[in-house]
C-alpha positions as a LaTeX table, in Angstrom:
\begin{tabular}{lrrr}
\hline
Residue & $x$ (\AA) & $y$ (\AA) & $z$ (\AA) \\
\hline
Met1 & 42.69 & $-24.92$ & $-89.75$ \\
Phe2 & 46.30 & $-23.94$ & $-90.24$ \\
Gly3 & 48.57 & $-23.16$ & $-93.06$ \\
Glu4 & 52.12 & $-24.33$ & $-94.37$ \\
Glu5 & 55.22 & $-23.18$ & $-92.49$ \\
Asn6 & 56.53 & $-21.82$ & $-95.77$ \\
Asp7 & 53.58 & $-19.94$ & $-96.93$ \\
Leu8 & 54.37 & $-16.42$ & $-96.94$ \\
Ser9 & 51.75 & $-15.23$ & $-99.47$ \\
Ser10 & 49.67 & $-12.09$ & $-98.87$ \\
Lys11 & 46.70 & $-14.14$ & $-97.93$ \\
Thr12 & 48.85 & $-15.62$ & $-95.06$ \\
Cys13 & 50.97 & $-12.52$ & $-94.00$ \\
Asn14 & 48.28 & $-10.39$ & $-92.69$ \\
Ser15 & 47.60 & $-8.86$ & $-89.18$ \\
Glu16 & 45.04 & $-11.49$ & $-88.64$ \\
Thr17 & 47.43 & $-14.26$ & $-88.85$ \\
Ile18 & 48.98 & $-15.89$ & $-85.89$ \\
Trp19 & 52.16 & $-17.67$ & $-85.93$ \\
Val20 & 52.94 & $-20.41$ & $-83.51$ \\
Cys21 & 55.85 & $-22.89$ & $-82.72$ \\
Gly22 & 57.05 & $-25.04$ & $-80.10$ \\
Ala23 & 55.41 & $-27.76$ & $-77.86$ \\
Ser24 & 51.69 & $-28.47$ & $-78.25$ \\
Thr25 & 51.40 & $-31.86$ & $-76.65$ \\
Asp26 & 48.90 & $-30.54$ & $-74.38$ \\
Gly27 & 47.09 & $-28.51$ & $-76.90$ \\
Gln28 & 48.51 & $-25.26$ & $-75.78$ \\
Leu29 & 48.74 & $-23.96$ & $-79.38$ \\
Pro30 & 45.34 & $-23.51$ & $-81.14$ \\
Ile31 & 46.04 & $-26.21$ & $-83.95$ \\
Asn32 & 44.78 & $-29.76$ & $-84.49$ \\
Lys33 & 48.23 & $-31.48$ & $-83.84$ \\
Lys34 & 49.25 & $-32.18$ & $-80.39$ \\
Thr35 & 52.91 & $-32.59$ & $-81.05$ \\
Asp36 & 55.96 & $-30.09$ & $-81.43$ \\
Ile37 & 55.87 & $-27.85$ & $-84.13$ \\
Lys38 & 59.40 & $-26.95$ & $-85.19$ \\
Tyr39 & 58.56 & $-24.12$ & $-87.53$ \\
Leu40 & 56.49 & $-20.93$ & $-87.34$ \\
Thr41 & 53.38 & $-22.03$ & $-88.65$ \\
Pro42 & 50.30 & $-19.63$ & $-89.63$ \\
Ile43 & 46.90 & $-19.71$ & $-88.11$ \\
His44 & 44.05 & $-17.35$ & $-89.11$ \\
Glu45 & 42.16 & $-15.70$ & $-86.37$ \\
Arg46 & 38.88 & $-16.86$ & $-87.94$ \\
Asp47 & 39.87 & $-20.43$ & $-87.41$ \\
Ile48 & 40.40 & $-19.76$ & $-83.60$ \\
Phe49 & 37.53 & $-17.29$ & $-82.70$ \\
Pro50 & 34.06 & $-17.40$ & $-83.84$ \\
Phe51 & 31.88 & $-14.51$ & $-84.79$ \\
Gly52 & 34.90 & $-12.50$ & $-86.30$ \\
Asn53 & 36.43 & $-11.72$ & $-82.74$ \\
Lys54 & 39.87 & $-10.24$ & $-83.21$ \\
Leu55 & 42.86 & $-10.72$ & $-80.77$ \\
Lys56 & 43.90 & $-8.29$ & $-78.16$ \\
Trp57 & 46.12 & $-9.88$ & $-75.66$ \\
Ile58 & 47.92 & $-13.24$ & $-75.11$ \\
Gly59 & 49.33 & $-14.89$ & $-71.79$ \\
Ala60 & 51.37 & $-17.96$ & $-71.76$ \\
Gly61 & 52.52 & $-20.37$ & $-68.92$ \\
Asp62 & 53.83 & $-23.88$ & $-68.81$ \\
His63 & 51.83 & $-25.54$ & $-71.42$ \\
Phe64 & 48.97 & $-23.35$ & $-71.38$ \\
Thr65 & 47.98 & $-20.18$ & $-73.25$ \\
Ile66 & 45.28 & $-17.54$ & $-72.64$ \\
Phe67 & 43.64 & $-15.37$ & $-75.50$ \\
Val68 & 41.58 & $-12.25$ & $-74.98$ \\
Thr69 & 39.64 & $-10.82$ & $-77.77$ \\
Arg70 & 38.77 & $-7.16$ & $-78.65$ \\
Ser71 & 35.36 & $-7.94$ & $-77.65$ \\
Asn72 & 36.64 & $-8.89$ & $-74.11$ \\
Val73 & 36.00 & $-12.58$ & $-74.46$ \\
Val74 & 38.53 & $-14.83$ & $-72.94$ \\
Tyr75 & 39.64 & $-18.27$ & $-74.20$ \\
Gly76 & 42.14 & $-20.79$ & $-73.00$ \\
Ala77 & 44.16 & $-23.71$ & $-74.45$ \\
Gly78 & 46.26 & $-26.47$ & $-73.22$ \\
Gln79 & 46.93 & $-27.69$ & $-69.77$ \\
Asn80 & 44.24 & $-27.23$ & $-67.05$ \\
Lys81 & 45.19 & $-29.65$ & $-64.27$ \\
Tyr82 & 45.14 & $-26.74$ & $-61.53$ \\
Gly83 & 42.37 & $-24.75$ & $-63.13$ \\
Gln84 & 44.91 & $-22.13$ & $-64.46$ \\
Ile85 & 42.89 & $-21.46$ & $-67.63$ \\
Gly86 & 40.20 & $-19.75$ & $-65.47$ \\
Leu87 & 37.38 & $-22.27$ & $-66.04$ \\
Asp88 & 35.17 & $-23.72$ & $-63.13$ \\
His89 & 36.82 & $-27.10$ & $-63.37$ \\
Cys90 & 40.32 & $-28.65$ & $-63.86$ \\
Lys91 & 39.29 & $-31.26$ & $-66.52$ \\
Tyr92 & 41.22 & $-31.87$ & $-69.61$ \\
Leu93 & 40.60 & $-29.56$ & $-72.44$ \\
Gln94 & 39.52 & $-30.88$ & $-75.92$ \\
Gly95 & 40.76 & $-27.69$ & $-77.68$ \\
Ile96 & 40.48 & $-23.77$ & $-77.55$ \\
Thr97 & 37.80 & $-23.11$ & $-74.86$ \\
Arg98 & 35.72 & $-19.87$ & $-74.12$ \\
Val99 & 36.18 & $-18.91$ & $-70.34$ \\
Pro100 & 32.62 & $-17.55$ & $-69.54$ \\
Phe101 & 33.81 & $-16.22$ & $-66.14$ \\
Phe102 & 35.39 & $-13.30$ & $-67.91$ \\
Asp103 & 32.56 & $-12.45$ & $-70.29$ \\
His104 & 31.96 & $-8.60$ & $-70.24$ \\
Lys105 & 35.23 & $-7.85$ & $-68.31$ \\
His106 & 37.57 & $-5.44$ & $-69.55$ \\
Ile107 & 40.77 & $-7.38$ & $-69.26$ \\
Val108 & 43.76 & $-5.29$ & $-69.57$ \\
Asn109 & 46.58 & $-7.47$ & $-68.32$ \\
Ile110 & 47.39 & $-11.07$ & $-68.08$ \\
Ser111 & 50.41 & $-12.66$ & $-66.33$ \\
Cys112 & 50.95 & $-16.53$ & $-66.09$ \\
Gly113 & 53.19 & $-18.31$ & $-63.87$ \\
Ala114 & 54.17 & $-22.19$ & $-64.28$ \\
Phe115 & 50.72 & $-23.17$ & $-63.30$ \\
Phe116 & 48.72 & $-20.19$ & $-62.28$ \\
Ser117 & 47.21 & $-17.11$ & $-63.90$ \\
Phe118 & 46.41 & $-13.51$ & $-63.09$ \\
Phe119 & 43.79 & $-11.20$ & $-64.75$ \\
Leu120 & 43.60 & $-7.66$ & $-64.31$ \\
Glu121 & 40.22 & $-5.90$ & $-65.00$ \\
Glu122 & 39.74 & $-2.17$ & $-65.12$ \\
Val123 & 36.44 & $-0.44$ & $-64.81$ \\
Gly124 & 36.74 & 3.26 & $-65.02$ \\
Asn125 & 39.32 & 4.06 & $-62.38$ \\
Lys126 & 38.63 & 0.73 & $-60.58$ \\
Gln127 & 40.86 & $-2.21$ & $-60.87$ \\
Asn128 & 39.85 & $-5.89$ & $-60.05$ \\
Leu129 & 42.54 & $-8.71$ & $-59.79$ \\
Phe130 & 41.56 & $-12.17$ & $-60.28$ \\
Ala131 & 43.67 & $-15.34$ & $-59.74$ \\
Cys132 & 43.42 & $-19.06$ & $-60.32$ \\
Gly133 & 45.56 & $-22.16$ & $-60.64$ \\
Asn134 & 48.04 & $-23.93$ & $-58.55$ \\
Asn135 & 48.42 & $-22.24$ & $-55.04$ \\
Ser136 & 50.46 & $-24.76$ & $-53.27$ \\
Lys137 & 53.28 & $-22.34$ & $-52.60$ \\
Asn138 & 50.70 & $-19.40$ & $-52.20$ \\
Pro139 & 51.51 & $-17.40$ & $-55.46$ \\
Leu140 & 47.97 & $-16.23$ & $-55.69$ \\
Gly141 & 47.79 & $-13.94$ & $-52.64$ \\
Leu142 & 44.43 & $-15.38$ & $-51.58$ \\
Gly143 & 45.28 & $-15.98$ & $-47.84$ \\
Lys144 & 46.45 & $-19.33$ & $-46.22$ \\
Arg145 & 45.07 & $-21.64$ & $-49.00$ \\
Glu146 & 47.72 & $-23.82$ & $-49.88$ \\
Glu147 & 45.67 & $-25.84$ & $-52.58$ \\
Lys148 & 47.00 & $-27.24$ & $-55.82$ \\
Gly149 & 43.93 & $-26.10$ & $-57.70$ \\
Ile150 & 42.00 & $-22.74$ & $-57.35$ \\
Tyr151 & 39.06 & $-22.65$ & $-59.74$ \\
Pro152 & 37.12 & $-20.68$ & $-60.69$ \\
Pro153 & 38.95 & $-17.35$ & $-60.55$ \\
Gln154 & 39.05 & $-15.80$ & $-57.14$ \\
Thr155 & 39.16 & $-12.02$ & $-56.44$ \\
Val156 & 42.38 & $-10.81$ & $-54.87$ \\
Asp157 & 41.68 & $-8.22$ & $-52.01$ \\
Leu158 & 43.66 & $-5.12$ & $-53.02$ \\
Gln159 & 43.22 & $-3.11$ & $-49.97$ \\
Phe160 & 46.92 & $-3.24$ & $-49.23$ \\
Leu161 & 47.37 & $-0.75$ & $-51.94$ \\
Glu162 & 48.02 & 2.82 & $-50.68$ \\
Glu163 & 45.20 & 5.50 & $-51.61$ \\
Asn164 & 45.55 & 6.66 & $-55.13$ \\
Asp165 & 47.71 & 3.99 & $-56.12$ \\
Ser166 & 47.12 & 0.97 & $-58.73$ \\
Ile167 & 48.84 & $-1.90$ & $-60.26$ \\
Asp168 & 50.96 & $-1.05$ & $-63.01$ \\
Lys169 & 52.57 & $-4.49$ & $-63.67$ \\
Ile170 & 52.05 & $-8.01$ & $-62.75$ \\
Val171 & 55.09 & $-10.33$ & $-62.72$ \\
Cys172 & 54.77 & $-14.03$ & $-62.25$ \\
Gly173 & 57.68 & $-16.42$ & $-61.45$ \\
Phe174 & 57.61 & $-20.24$ & $-60.82$ \\
Glu175 & 56.07 & $-19.94$ & $-57.40$ \\
Ser176 & 56.13 & $-16.29$ & $-56.69$ \\
Thr177 & 54.51 & $-13.24$ & $-57.78$ \\
Leu178 & 55.39 & $-9.53$ & $-57.71$ \\
Leu179 & 53.09 & $-6.42$ & $-58.24$ \\
Leu180 & 54.59 & $-3.09$ & $-59.12$ \\
Thr181 & 52.31 & 0.01 & $-58.68$ \\
Arg182 & 52.32 & 3.33 & $-60.62$ \\
Asn183 & 53.77 & 5.03 & $-57.58$ \\
Gly184 & 56.71 & 2.38 & $-57.82$ \\
Lys185 & 55.73 & 0.29 & $-54.70$ \\
Ile186 & 56.31 & $-3.38$ & $-54.94$ \\
Tyr187 & 54.15 & $-6.13$ & $-53.21$ \\
Gly188 & 55.10 & $-9.76$ & $-53.24$ \\
Cys189 & 53.45 & $-13.27$ & $-52.36$ \\
Gly190 & 54.29 & $-17.04$ & $-52.69$ \\
Asn191 & 57.62 & $-18.65$ & $-52.46$ \\
Asn192 & 60.56 & $-16.53$ & $-50.94$ \\
Asp193 & 63.10 & $-19.21$ & $-50.35$ \\
Ser194 & 65.90 & $-17.32$ & $-52.14$ \\
His195 & 64.56 & $-13.83$ & $-50.94$ \\
Gln196 & 63.28 & $-13.22$ & $-54.59$ \\
Ile197 & 60.26 & $-11.22$ & $-53.65$ \\
Gly198 & 61.94 & $-9.41$ & $-50.64$ \\
Ile199 & 59.94 & $-10.02$ & $-47.73$ \\
Ser200 & 61.04 & $-11.23$ & $-44.29$ \\
Ser201 & 59.12 & $-14.64$ & $-44.36$ \\
Arg202 & 59.92 & $-17.56$ & $-46.42$ \\
Asn203 & 56.44 & $-17.71$ & $-47.76$ \\
Ala204 & 53.86 & $-15.05$ & $-48.04$ \\
Thr205 & 50.11 & $-16.41$ & $-48.12$ \\
Met206 & 48.72 & $-12.87$ & $-49.06$ \\
Phe207 & 50.48 & $-9.76$ & $-50.88$ \\
Glu208 & 52.80 & $-8.00$ & $-48.63$ \\
Arg209 & 55.02 & $-4.87$ & $-49.13$ \\
Ser210 & 58.29 & $-5.88$ & $-50.32$ \\
Asn211 & 61.38 & $-4.53$ & $-49.12$ \\
Leu212 & 63.06 & $-4.54$ & $-52.44$ \\
Asp213 & 61.98 & $-0.72$ & $-53.35$ \\
Lys214 & 62.45 & 0.26 & $-49.69$ \\
Leu215 & 66.06 & $-0.64$ & $-49.99$ \\
Leu216 & 66.55 & 1.91 & $-52.60$ \\
Asp217 & 67.70 & 5.48 & $-51.75$ \\
Gly218 & 65.61 & 8.01 & $-53.44$ \\
Glu219 & 64.96 & 5.90 & $-56.61$ \\
Lys220 & 61.88 & 4.67 & $-57.87$ \\
Val221 & 61.47 & 1.21 & $-59.56$ \\
Ile222 & 59.93 & 1.61 & $-63.08$ \\
Asp223 & 60.24 & $-2.11$ & $-64.29$ \\
Met224 & 60.94 & $-5.35$ & $-62.81$ \\
Ser225 & 61.38 & $-9.03$ & $-64.09$ \\
Leu226 & 61.30 & $-12.23$ & $-61.88$ \\
Gly227 & 63.27 & $-15.39$ & $-62.51$ \\
Thr228 & 63.00 & $-18.70$ & $-60.49$ \\
Ser229 & 65.02 & $-17.52$ & $-57.71$ \\
Tyr230 & 66.09 & $-13.90$ & $-58.19$ \\
Ser231 & 64.48 & $-10.55$ & $-59.53$ \\
Leu232 & 65.74 & $-7.49$ & $-61.36$ \\
Leu233 & 64.60 & $-4.10$ & $-60.90$ \\
Leu234 & 65.05 & $-1.05$ & $-63.10$ \\
Thr235 & 64.94 & 2.42 & $-61.59$ \\
Asn236 & 64.10 & 5.97 & $-62.80$ \\
Leu237 & 67.90 & 6.68 & $-62.70$ \\
Gly238 & 68.85 & 3.84 & $-64.97$ \\
Asn239 & 70.28 & 1.65 & $-62.33$ \\
Ile240 & 69.74 & $-2.05$ & $-62.06$ \\
Tyr241 & 69.75 & $-4.11$ & $-58.98$ \\
Thr242 & 69.21 & $-7.72$ & $-58.44$ \\
Asn243 & 68.25 & $-9.79$ & $-55.20$ \\
Gly244 & 68.08 & $-13.71$ & $-54.51$ \\
Gly245 & 70.39 & $-16.19$ & $-53.39$ \\
Ser246 & 71.43 & $-16.62$ & $-49.81$ \\
Lys247 & 71.58 & $-13.03$ & $-48.80$ \\
Tyr248 & 68.71 & $-10.62$ & $-48.16$ \\
Glu249 & 70.12 & $-7.61$ & $-49.89$ \\
Leu250 & 70.03 & $-5.76$ & $-53.26$ \\
Thr251 & 73.02 & $-5.66$ & $-55.37$ \\
Lys252 & 73.60 & $-3.00$ & $-58.03$ \\
Ile253 & 75.03 & $-4.45$ & $-61.14$ \\
Gly254 & 76.48 & $-2.97$ & $-64.34$ \\
Leu255 & 78.50 & $-0.17$ & $-62.04$ \\
Asn256 & 80.37 & 1.08 & $-64.97$ \\
Leu257 & 77.71 & 0.82 & $-67.70$ \\
Ser258 & 74.52 & 2.56 & $-66.30$ \\
Pro259 & 72.18 & 4.05 & $-67.15$ \\
Phe260 & 70.15 & 1.08 & $-68.50$ \\
Glu261 & 66.79 & 1.29 & $-70.32$ \\
Lys262 & 65.41 & $-2.18$ & $-70.36$ \\
Ile263 & 65.64 & $-5.46$ & $-68.45$ \\
His264 & 64.20 & $-9.08$ & $-68.98$ \\
Cys265 & 65.05 & $-12.16$ & $-67.38$ \\
Gly266 & 64.27 & $-15.91$ & $-67.84$ \\
Ala267 & 64.56 & $-18.78$ & $-65.16$ \\
Ser268 & 68.04 & $-18.09$ & $-64.43$ \\
Thr269 & 69.61 & $-15.64$ & $-67.05$ \\
Gly270 & 68.79 & $-12.31$ & $-68.12$ \\
Phe271 & 69.34 & $-9.48$ & $-70.65$ \\
Val272 & 69.46 & $-5.65$ & $-70.09$ \\
Lys273 & 69.86 & $-2.96$ & $-72.49$ \\
Val274 & 72.42 & 0.06 & $-71.98$ \\
Gly275 & 71.01 & 3.38 & $-72.30$ \\
Lys276 & 72.22 & 6.06 & $-75.07$ \\
Gln277 & 74.08 & 8.14 & $-72.56$ \\
Asn278 & 76.59 & 5.60 & $-71.79$ \\
Ala279 & 79.76 & 6.29 & $-73.48$ \\
Leu280 & 81.19 & 2.60 & $-73.62$ \\
His281 & 78.22 & 0.74 & $-75.06$ \\
Pro282 & 75.38 & 3.04 & $-75.99$ \\
Arg283 & 72.08 & 1.33 & $-76.84$ \\
Arg284 & 73.62 & $-2.07$ & $-76.93$ \\
Ile285 & 72.40 & $-5.57$ & $-75.26$ \\
Leu286 & 74.10 & $-7.34$ & $-72.58$ \\
Tyr287 & 73.87 & $-10.78$ & $-71.45$ \\
Leu288 & 73.69 & $-11.55$ & $-67.72$ \\
Gly289 & 74.79 & $-15.07$ & $-67.17$ \\
Arg290 & 73.45 & $-17.26$ & $-64.35$ \\
Ile291 & 72.63 & $-15.49$ & $-61.13$ \\
Ser292 & 73.26 & $-17.35$ & $-58.08$ \\
Leu293 & 74.98 & $-15.98$ & $-55.10$ \\
His294 & 75.18 & $-12.22$ & $-54.68$ \\
Asn295 & 78.41 & $-10.95$ & $-54.89$ \\
Ser296 & 79.02 & $-7.71$ & $-57.20$ \\
Ile297 & 82.30 & $-9.02$ & $-58.74$ \\
Leu298 & 80.74 & $-12.46$ & $-59.61$ \\
Ile299 & 77.79 & $-10.63$ & $-61.28$ \\
Glu300 & 79.90 & $-8.16$ & $-63.06$ \\
Asp301 & 81.98 & $-10.93$ & $-64.40$ \\
Arg302 & 78.84 & $-12.48$ & $-66.13$ \\
Leu303 & 77.88 & $-9.26$ & $-67.77$ \\
His304 & 78.84 & $-9.55$ & $-71.36$ \\
Leu305 & 78.25 & $-7.55$ & $-74.48$ \\
Ile306 & 76.39 & $-9.36$ & $-77.31$ \\
Asn307 & 78.31 & $-8.23$ & $-80.28$ \\
Gln308 & 75.84 & $-9.97$ & $-82.89$ \\
Ile309 & 73.14 & $-7.43$ & $-81.95$ \\
Pro310 & 74.02 & $-3.91$ & $-83.21$ \\
Glu311 & 73.13 & $-0.53$ & $-81.41$ \\
Asp312 & 69.57 & 0.08 & $-81.60$ \\
Glu313 & 67.31 & 2.72 & $-80.08$ \\
Asp314 & 64.02 & 0.97 & $-79.81$ \\
Ile315 & 65.03 & $-2.48$ & $-79.72$ \\
Ile316 & 62.43 & $-4.89$ & $-78.06$ \\
Ile317 & 63.44 & $-7.72$ & $-75.63$ \\
Thr318 & 61.05 & $-10.42$ & $-75.07$ \\
Gly319 & 60.90 & $-14.12$ & $-74.50$ \\
Gly320 & 59.77 & $-16.80$ & $-72.03$ \\
Val321 & 61.90 & $-18.91$ & $-69.62$ \\
Thr322 & 64.54 & $-20.21$ & $-71.91$ \\
Ala323 & 63.87 & $-18.82$ & $-75.37$ \\
Phe324 & 64.51 & $-15.12$ & $-76.05$ \\
Phe325 & 64.06 & $-12.73$ & $-78.94$ \\
Phe326 & 65.41 & $-9.38$ & $-79.86$ \\
Ile327 & 63.61 & $-7.04$ & $-82.48$ \\
Thr328 & 65.31 & $-3.97$ & $-83.73$ \\
Lys329 & 63.57 & $-0.79$ & $-84.98$ \\
Asp330 & 64.10 & $-1.79$ & $-88.65$ \\
Tyr331 & 62.60 & $-5.40$ & $-87.67$ \\
Lys332 & 65.71 & $-7.41$ & $-87.74$ \\
Val333 & 64.94 & $-10.44$ & $-85.42$ \\
Tyr334 & 67.78 & $-12.21$ & $-83.19$ \\
Cys335 & 67.02 & $-15.14$ & $-80.89$ \\
Cys336 & 68.99 & $-17.41$ & $-78.52$ \\
Gly337 & 68.04 & $-19.98$ & $-75.98$ \\
Asn338 & 66.52 & $-23.39$ & $-75.78$ \\
Asp339 & 64.88 & $-24.93$ & $-79.10$ \\
Gly340 & 64.45 & $-28.32$ & $-77.99$ \\
Arg341 & 60.63 & $-28.19$ & $-78.57$ \\
Gly342 & 60.88 & $-25.84$ & $-81.38$ \\
Glu343 & 60.11 & $-22.79$ & $-79.30$ \\
Leu344 & 62.42 & $-20.40$ & $-81.36$ \\
Gly345 & 60.92 & $-21.62$ & $-84.57$ \\
Ile346 & 64.42 & $-21.62$ & $-86.39$ \\
Glu347 & 65.30 & $-23.88$ & $-89.17$ \\
Asn348 & 68.55 & $-26.00$ & $-88.82$ \\
Gln349 & 70.37 & $-23.46$ & $-86.90$ \\
Thr350 & 72.38 & $-24.17$ & $-83.65$ \\
Val351 & 71.63 & $-21.92$ & $-80.71$ \\
Gly352 & 72.32 & $-21.96$ & $-76.94$ \\
His353 & 72.07 & $-19.54$ & $-73.84$ \\
Thr354 & 75.35 & $-17.73$ & $-74.00$ \\
Lys355 & 76.40 & $-14.71$ & $-75.61$ \\
Asn356 & 77.97 & $-16.49$ & $-78.54$ \\
Asn357 & 74.96 & $-18.12$ & $-79.53$ \\
Ile358 & 72.65 & $-15.32$ & $-80.78$ \\
Val359 & 71.44 & $-15.90$ & $-84.42$ \\
Arg360 & 69.36 & $-14.13$ & $-86.89$ \\
His361 & 65.86 & $-15.39$ & $-87.15$ \\
His362 & 65.45 & $-14.83$ & $-90.99$ \\
Lys363 & 62.08 & $-16.52$ & $-91.05$ \\
Met364 & 60.48 & $-14.42$ & $-88.46$ \\
Glu365 & 61.93 & $-11.34$ & $-90.39$ \\
Asp366 & 60.33 & $-12.25$ & $-93.63$ \\
Ile367 & 56.97 & $-12.84$ & $-91.93$ \\
Ile368 & 57.07 & $-9.38$ & $-90.07$ \\
Arg369 & 58.39 & $-7.52$ & $-93.27$ \\
Lys370 & 55.83 & $-9.12$ & $-95.66$ \\
Thr371 & 52.94 & $-8.38$ & $-93.13$ \\
Arg372 & 53.93 & $-4.76$ & $-92.73$ \\
Ser373 & 54.24 & $-4.32$ & $-96.35$ \\
Leu374 & 50.61 & $-4.98$ & $-96.54$ \\
Asn375 & 49.53 & $-3.26$ & $-93.36$ \\
Gly376 & 51.94 & $-0.49$ & $-92.29$ \\
Asn377 & 50.42 & $-0.20$ & $-88.80$ \\
Ala378 & 50.97 & $-3.83$ & $-87.91$ \\
Ile379 & 53.07 & $-3.99$ & $-84.77$ \\
Pro380 & 54.97 & $-7.66$ & $-84.34$ \\
Thr381 & 54.41 & $-8.80$ & $-80.54$ \\
Ile382 & 56.06 & $-12.11$ & $-79.34$ \\
Val383 & 54.59 & $-14.00$ & $-76.37$ \\
Ala384 & 56.35 & $-16.95$ & $-75.01$ \\
Gly385 & 55.57 & $-19.74$ & $-72.64$ \\
Tyr386 & 57.77 & $-22.24$ & $-71.02$ \\
Ser387 & 58.11 & $-24.19$ & $-74.29$ \\
His388 & 56.02 & $-22.64$ & $-76.91$ \\
Thr389 & 55.88 & $-19.17$ & $-78.69$ \\
Ile390 & 53.24 & $-17.19$ & $-80.54$ \\
Leu391 & 53.75 & $-14.30$ & $-82.83$ \\
Tyr392 & 50.92 & $-11.81$ & $-83.53$ \\
Phe393 & 50.29 & $-8.40$ & $-84.76$ \\
Arg394 & 48.67 & $-5.55$ & $-83.05$ \\
Thr395 & 47.77 & $-2.58$ & $-85.09$ \\
Glu396 & 47.25 & 1.24 & $-84.58$ \\
Glu397 & 43.49 & 0.48 & $-84.97$ \\
Thr398 & 43.62 & $-1.93$ & $-82.13$ \\
Arg399 & 45.35 & 0.57 & $-80.01$ \\
Asp400 & 42.94 & 3.29 & $-80.83$ \\
Tyr401 & 40.15 & 0.72 & $-80.23$ \\
Leu402 & 41.64 & 0.14 & $-76.52$ \\
Arg403 & 41.53 & 3.89 & $-75.83$ \\
Phe404 & 38.23 & 4.33 & $-77.15$ \\
Phe405 & 36.83 & 1.24 & $-75.19$ \\
Ser406 & 38.45 & 2.73 & $-71.97$ \\
Asn407 & 36.79 & 6.10 & $-72.45$ \\
Leu408 & 33.47 & 4.66 & $-73.32$ \\
Glu409 & 33.40 & 2.22 & $-70.31$ \\
Arg410 & 33.78 & 5.22 & $-68.00$ \\
His411 & 30.47 & 6.59 & $-69.02$ \\
Val412 & 28.31 & 3.75 & $-69.76$ \\
Phe413 & 25.53 & 2.42 & $-67.32$ \\
Asn414 & 26.68 & $-1.00$ & $-65.55$ \\
Thr415 & 23.93 & $-2.75$ & $-67.40$ \\
Thr416 & 25.40 & $-2.20$ & $-70.68$ \\
Phe417 & 27.36 & $-5.35$ & $-71.84$ \\
Leu418 & 30.30 & $-3.74$ & $-73.89$ \\
Ser419 & 31.25 & $-7.10$ & $-75.49$ \\
Asp420 & 27.89 & $-6.88$ & $-77.32$ \\
Val421 & 28.56 & $-3.83$ & $-79.07$ \\
Thr422 & 30.38 & $-4.01$ & $-82.54$ \\
Phe423 & 32.86 & $-1.60$ & $-83.55$ \\
Asn424 & 34.06 & $-0.94$ & $-87.13$ \\
Phe425 & 37.15 & 0.66 & $-88.06$ \\
\hline
\end{tabular}
């Protein structure tokens, strides 16, 4: 079913291999062992998906994982206590399971919170948003339905969107959700105890227009990230703002370091990338320490340069709640955070959450370089849940397929089941 962790042969290192590590006590990793996987371990797609299905997207939450194939079939693995997988029940899963609800649906985005999930479907120019899982704090935006388990997936009413606007990004926190639209508008629902979603009430049962983007003066939000009790916003001017804590306001951070290019936050810590125009630290990664009360001086004191990661134009910042990865343009890999369940997949190295605990991930580098030496189009992608991590490879063929599929879908009849069509590249 899966190979040895030290197997870097050409048979293993190819774009059809998925590498996993971390906790799998609830079966969230598609392997036969329900234990912690301390090292990156390979699994071939053919051992996970029947009939030659190829992987397209992955989403991960707290002890569960969602897989979407290129033929638009959705599978789930792991904890299903609240119906977060998308099935019509909340029963224990014996292994990776197909989710029939999403058959023939063109899923273009998945976002998982702690115990809930969102699936975004596109049919031509129309979007459909589906939600399922724990709704005890209303993070699903389905109205006043404070239920612990919502299943099967329910359709979210998108009438709150302005005309000619659409969802660009879905960001799930522990008990909250934010939507960012293509026009830079933000909508939020769920827990707002720390003002993290920027609405006036402590809890929103349906998606409401957030005040986060309204507080900006002439700037457009182009990216956002949501922690347990705060959020980060990146604007088109390269400024970063944060909110949360005891005050209902936005605080601009990195006053002397803007413009910024990228943001990523976990439960209570974050990372930002400085833009190339900055004279002091161009294209460098900064560590944003624990955010609590909004005081600009305190926040500035928590912003530290990570010396271990060199200047890089196209560095990727990714990770989960407590485990973080950085991939440079030449595929050097750095990591930091919690590895108590093996979620970093490193071997006998000491790591932590601070700026001084960044380490090279030589094993992941070897996997990426070996895979790309055999398939130069392979693009490494890391998805991290709350305590497990998956490395997989997308290819240029996959991206061409997605464009072709999207264009085809605009012109087919509704009775055509596109998942039954076979494409060869």
